[in-house]
Amino acid sequence: MKYSFLLAATLATFGVVACDKTVVAPPAAAPVVIVPGPAGAAGETGATGNTGDTGADGKKGDTLIVIPAK
């Protein structure tokens, strides 16, 4: 009986030691950000583009005056 407590304590100690330990990884290094240099001189102004098709003229109609009801 006096050895059973000693055996139980020894087994409990080995049981706790046998558990997996969590490994804490160090934080990753911050990525290196490459900062661009100053802006260069502006280029020349581009050519003016085409205006495109403006469409056909519509039919000329009569003028209609609508008087609101009172």
mmCIF file of N, CA and C in Angstrom:
data_model
loop_
_atom_site.group_PDB
_atom_site.id
_atom_site.type_symbol
_atom_site.label_atom_id
_atom_site.label_comp_id
_atom_site.label_asym_id
_atom_site.label_seq_id
_atom_site.Cartn_x
_atom_site.Cartn_y
_atom_site.Cartn_z
ATOM 1 N N MET A 1 0.818 -1.178 0.000
ATOM 2 C CA MET A 1 0.000 0.000 0.000
ATOM 3 C C MET A 1 0.871 1.254 0.000
ATOM 4 N N LYS A 2 1.992 1.210 0.682
ATOM 5 C CA LYS A 2 2.820 2.397 0.720
ATOM 6 C C LYS A 2 3.498 2.645 -0.628
ATOM 7 N N TYR A 3 3.639 1.614 -1.461
ATOM 8 C CA TYR A 3 4.257 1.803 -2.772
ATOM 9 C C TYR A 3 3.230 2.188 -3.844
ATOM 10 N N SER A 4 1.974 1.956 -3.594
ATOM 11 C CA SER A 4 0.956 2.277 -4.613
ATOM 12 C C SER A 4 0.832 3.792 -4.802
ATOM 13 N N PHE A 5 0.912 4.551 -3.715
ATOM 14 C CA PHE A 5 0.847 6.011 -3.847
ATOM 15 C C PHE A 5 2.082 6.539 -4.590
ATOM 16 N N LEU A 6 3.239 6.010 -4.294
ATOM 17 C CA LEU A 6 4.473 6.407 -4.963
ATOM 18 C C LEU A 6 4.415 6.046 -6.447
ATOM 19 N N LEU A 7 3.887 4.866 -6.771
ATOM 20 C CA LEU A 7 3.747 4.435 -8.159
ATOM 21 C C LEU A 7 2.748 5.323 -8.906
ATOM 22 N N ALA A 8 1.638 5.663 -8.249
ATOM 23 C CA ALA A 8 0.636 6.526 -8.884
ATOM 24 C C ALA A 8 1.203 7.920 -9.140
ATOM 25 N N ALA A 9 1.958 8.452 -8.183
ATOM 26 C CA ALA A 9 2.553 9.779 -8.358
ATOM 27 C C ALA A 9 3.585 9.769 -9.488
ATOM 28 N N THR A 10 4.363 8.694 -9.578
ATOM 29 C CA THR A 10 5.367 8.584 -10.638
ATOM 30 C C THR A 10 4.703 8.478 -12.003
ATOM 31 N N LEU A 11 3.645 7.672 -12.113
ATOM 32 C CA LEU A 11 2.932 7.536 -13.391
ATOM 33 C C LEU A 11 2.273 8.852 -13.794
ATOM 34 N N ALA A 12 1.731 9.586 -12.826
ATOM 35 C CA ALA A 12 1.111 10.871 -13.131
ATOM 36 C C ALA A 12 2.159 11.870 -13.627
ATOM 37 N N THR A 13 3.329 11.848 -13.016
ATOM 38 C CA THR A 13 4.404 12.748 -13.443
ATOM 39 C C THR A 13 4.839 12.437 -14.868
ATOM 40 N N PHE A 14 5.036 11.160 -15.175
ATOM 41 C CA PHE A 14 5.427 10.784 -16.535
ATOM 42 C C PHE A 14 4.305 11.071 -17.539
ATOM 43 N N GLY A 15 3.071 10.945 -17.098
ATOM 44 C CA GLY A 15 1.940 11.247 -17.988
ATOM 45 C C GLY A 15 1.877 12.711 -18.363
ATOM 46 N N VAL A 16 2.159 13.588 -17.408
ATOM 47 C CA VAL A 16 2.143 15.020 -17.690
ATOM 48 C C VAL A 16 3.332 15.413 -18.555
ATOM 49 N N VAL A 17 4.476 14.817 -18.313
ATOM 50 C CA VAL A 17 5.672 15.136 -19.083
ATOM 51 C C VAL A 17 5.542 14.654 -20.525
ATOM 52 N N ALA A 18 4.815 13.576 -20.747
ATOM 53 C CA ALA A 18 4.708 12.989 -22.078
ATOM 54 C C ALA A 18 3.788 13.775 -23.003
ATOM 55 N N CYS A 19 3.049 14.745 -22.473
ATOM 56 C CA CYS A 19 2.137 15.528 -23.319
ATOM 57 C C CYS A 19 2.938 16.367 -24.309
ATOM 58 N N ASP A 20 2.314 16.622 -25.470
ATOM 59 C CA ASP A 20 2.974 17.451 -26.484
ATOM 60 C C ASP A 20 3.018 18.891 -26.008
ATOM 61 N N LYS A 21 4.139 19.512 -26.186
ATOM 62 C CA LYS A 21 4.269 20.913 -25.840
ATOM 63 C C LYS A 21 3.966 21.742 -27.080
ATOM 64 N N THR A 22 3.274 22.842 -26.887
ATOM 65 C CA THR A 22 2.988 23.713 -28.022
ATOM 66 C C THR A 22 4.195 24.601 -28.258
ATOM 67 N N VAL A 23 4.611 24.660 -29.499
ATOM 68 C CA VAL A 23 5.771 25.461 -29.872
ATOM 69 C C VAL A 23 5.265 26.804 -30.350
ATOM 70 N N VAL A 24 5.755 27.850 -29.743
ATOM 71 C CA VAL A 24 5.354 29.195 -30.136
ATOM 72 C C VAL A 24 6.345 29.690 -31.172
ATOM 73 N N ALA A 25 5.835 29.926 -32.379
ATOM 74 C CA ALA A 25 6.699 30.399 -33.466
ATOM 75 C C ALA A 25 6.872 31.907 -33.340
ATOM 76 N N PRO A 26 8.051 32.408 -33.608
ATOM 77 C CA PRO A 26 8.247 33.866 -33.566
ATOM 78 C C PRO A 26 7.454 34.514 -34.699
ATOM 79 N N PRO A 27 7.019 35.744 -34.504
ATOM 80 C CA PRO A 27 6.250 36.400 -35.569
ATOM 81 C C PRO A 27 7.093 36.569 -36.824
ATOM 82 N N ALA A 28 6.421 36.503 -37.964
ATOM 83 C CA ALA A 28 7.122 36.639 -39.248
ATOM 84 C C ALA A 28 7.631 38.061 -39.404
ATOM 85 N N ALA A 29 8.730 38.206 -40.100
ATOM 86 C CA ALA A 29 9.305 39.525 -40.329
ATOM 87 C C ALA A 29 8.395 40.322 -41.255
ATOM 88 N N ALA A 30 8.325 41.612 -41.041
ATOM 89 C CA ALA A 30 7.491 42.472 -41.880
ATOM 90 C C ALA A 30 8.054 42.486 -43.295
ATOM 91 N N PRO A 31 7.156 42.452 -44.303
ATOM 92 C CA PRO A 31 7.646 42.476 -45.684
ATOM 93 C C PRO A 31 8.288 43.823 -46.003
ATOM 94 N N VAL A 32 9.276 43.792 -46.872
ATOM 95 C CA VAL A 32 9.972 45.008 -47.269
ATOM 96 C C VAL A 32 9.166 45.689 -48.364
ATOM 97 N N VAL A 33 8.820 46.953 -48.149
ATOM 98 C CA VAL A 33 8.044 47.719 -49.122
ATOM 99 C C VAL A 33 8.995 48.633 -49.867
ATOM 100 N N ILE A 34 9.013 48.493 -51.184
ATOM 101 C CA ILE A 34 9.886 49.328 -52.007
ATOM 102 C C ILE A 34 9.110 50.586 -52.376
ATOM 103 N N VAL A 35 9.635 51.723 -51.990
ATOM 104 C CA VAL A 35 8.969 52.993 -52.260
ATOM 105 C C VAL A 35 9.515 53.550 -53.563
ATOM 106 N N PRO A 36 8.624 53.900 -54.517
ATOM 107 C CA PRO A 36 9.124 54.445 -55.785
ATOM 108 C C PRO A 36 9.722 55.834 -55.589
ATOM 109 N N GLY A 37 10.548 56.227 -56.514
ATOM 110 C CA GLY A 37 11.188 57.540 -56.454
ATOM 111 C C GLY A 37 10.220 58.642 -56.865
ATOM 112 N N PRO A 38 10.723 59.857 -57.003
ATOM 113 C CA PRO A 38 9.843 60.975 -57.382
ATOM 114 C C PRO A 38 9.337 60.809 -58.811
ATOM 115 N N ALA A 39 8.209 61.447 -59.083
ATOM 116 C CA ALA A 39 7.612 61.357 -60.409
ATOM 117 C C ALA A 39 8.465 62.098 -61.426
ATOM 118 N N GLY A 40 8.470 61.600 -62.635
ATOM 119 C CA GLY A 40 9.233 62.242 -63.702
ATOM 120 C C GLY A 40 8.448 63.388 -64.326
ATOM 121 N N ALA A 41 9.026 63.996 -65.359
ATOM 122 C CA ALA A 41 8.376 65.109 -66.044
ATOM 123 C C ALA A 41 7.156 64.616 -66.798
ATOM 124 N N ALA A 42 6.164 65.495 -66.935
ATOM 125 C CA ALA A 42 4.945 65.132 -67.656
ATOM 126 C C ALA A 42 5.240 65.034 -69.148
ATOM 127 N N GLY A 43 4.531 64.130 -69.803
ATOM 128 C CA GLY A 43 4.719 63.965 -71.239
ATOM 129 C C GLY A 43 3.924 64.991 -72.034
ATOM 130 N N GLU A 44 4.038 64.916 -73.364
ATOM 131 C CA GLU A 44 3.324 65.848 -74.225
ATOM 132 C C GLU A 44 1.836 65.536 -74.219
ATOM 133 N N THR A 45 1.046 66.545 -74.537
ATOM 134 C CA THR A 45 -0.397 66.368 -74.624
ATOM 135 C C THR A 45 -0.731 65.531 -75.837
ATOM 136 N N GLY A 46 -1.660 64.621 -75.691
ATOM 137 C CA GLY A 46 -2.032 63.742 -76.790
ATOM 138 C C GLY A 46 -2.881 64.445 -77.830
ATOM 139 N N ALA A 47 -3.071 63.783 -78.979
ATOM 140 C CA ALA A 47 -3.861 64.351 -80.060
ATOM 141 C C ALA A 47 -5.346 64.304 -79.706
ATOM 142 N N THR A 48 -6.102 65.232 -80.288
ATOM 143 C CA THR A 48 -7.544 65.279 -80.062
ATOM 144 C C THR A 48 -8.202 64.129 -80.814
ATOM 145 N N GLY A 49 -9.114 63.451 -80.179
ATOM 146 C CA GLY A 49 -9.768 62.307 -80.799
ATOM 147 C C GLY A 49 -10.909 62.715 -81.710
ATOM 148 N N ASN A 50 -11.456 61.753 -82.432
ATOM 149 C CA ASN A 50 -12.575 62.003 -83.326
ATOM 150 C C ASN A 50 -13.838 62.273 -82.513
ATOM 151 N N THR A 51 -14.741 63.077 -83.096
ATOM 152 C CA THR A 51 -15.979 63.392 -82.389
ATOM 153 C C THR A 51 -17.018 62.301 -82.583
ATOM 154 N N GLY A 52 -16.878 61.495 -83.608
ATOM 155 C CA GLY A 52 -17.828 60.414 -83.836
ATOM 156 C C GLY A 52 -19.039 60.870 -84.629
ATOM 157 N N ASP A 53 -19.939 59.933 -84.891
ATOM 158 C CA ASP A 53 -21.147 60.216 -85.679
ATOM 159 C C ASP A 53 -22.163 60.911 -84.783
ATOM 160 N N THR A 54 -22.648 62.048 -85.229
ATOM 161 C CA THR A 54 -23.612 62.800 -84.421
ATOM 162 C C THR A 54 -25.047 62.382 -84.706
ATOM 163 N N GLY A 55 -25.275 61.553 -85.702
ATOM 164 C CA GLY A 55 -26.617 61.072 -85.998
ATOM 165 C C GLY A 55 -27.321 61.940 -87.025
ATOM 166 N N ALA A 56 -28.417 61.419 -87.571
ATOM 167 C CA ALA A 56 -29.179 62.143 -88.593
ATOM 168 C C ALA A 56 -30.091 63.165 -87.923
ATOM 169 N N ASP A 57 -30.395 64.207 -88.672
ATOM 170 C CA ASP A 57 -31.323 65.217 -88.152
ATOM 171 C C ASP A 57 -32.727 64.613 -88.082
ATOM 172 N N GLY A 58 -33.467 64.967 -87.060
ATOM 173 C CA GLY A 58 -34.832 64.466 -86.907
ATOM 174 C C GLY A 58 -35.819 65.242 -87.749
ATOM 175 N N LYS A 59 -37.064 64.775 -87.830
ATOM 176 C CA LYS A 59 -38.118 65.412 -88.609
ATOM 177 C C LYS A 59 -38.545 66.693 -87.916
ATOM 178 N N LYS A 60 -38.693 67.715 -88.690
ATOM 179 C CA LYS A 60 -39.150 68.985 -88.148
ATOM 180 C C LYS A 60 -40.658 68.891 -87.978
ATOM 181 N N GLY A 61 -41.118 69.150 -86.795
ATOM 182 C CA GLY A 61 -42.553 69.016 -86.526
ATOM 183 C C GLY A 61 -43.197 70.330 -86.177
ATOM 184 N N ASP A 62 -44.509 70.268 -85.923
ATOM 185 C CA ASP A 62 -45.263 71.447 -85.537
ATOM 186 C C ASP A 62 -45.081 71.694 -84.035
ATOM 187 N N THR A 63 -45.265 72.921 -83.626
ATOM 188 C CA THR A 63 -45.166 73.269 -82.225
ATOM 189 C C THR A 63 -46.507 72.982 -81.571
ATOM 190 N N LEU A 64 -46.524 72.306 -80.454
ATOM 191 C CA LEU A 64 -47.751 71.943 -79.753
ATOM 192 C C LEU A 64 -47.715 72.619 -78.387
ATOM 193 N N ILE A 65 -48.732 73.419 -78.121
ATOM 194 C CA ILE A 65 -48.792 74.114 -76.839
ATOM 195 C C ILE A 65 -49.861 73.434 -75.999
ATOM 196 N N VAL A 66 -49.488 73.021 -74.819
ATOM 197 C CA VAL A 66 -50.416 72.349 -73.917
ATOM 198 C C VAL A 66 -50.763 73.327 -72.799
ATOM 199 N N ILE A 67 -52.073 73.598 -72.650
ATOM 200 C CA ILE A 67 -52.520 74.477 -71.594
ATOM 201 C C ILE A 67 -53.066 73.617 -70.462
ATOM 202 N N PRO A 68 -52.515 73.761 -69.251
ATOM 203 C CA PRO A 68 -52.970 72.927 -68.142
ATOM 204 C C PRO A 68 -54.404 73.248 -67.750
ATOM 205 N N ALA A 69 -55.155 72.230 -67.340
ATOM 206 C CA ALA A 69 -56.539 72.394 -66.916
ATOM 207 C C ALA A 69 -56.580 73.067 -65.550
ATOM 208 N N LYS A 70 -57.629 73.870 -65.355
ATOM 209 C CA LYS A 70 -57.731 74.551 -64.065
ATOM 210 C C LYS A 70 -58.615 73.799 -63.122
#
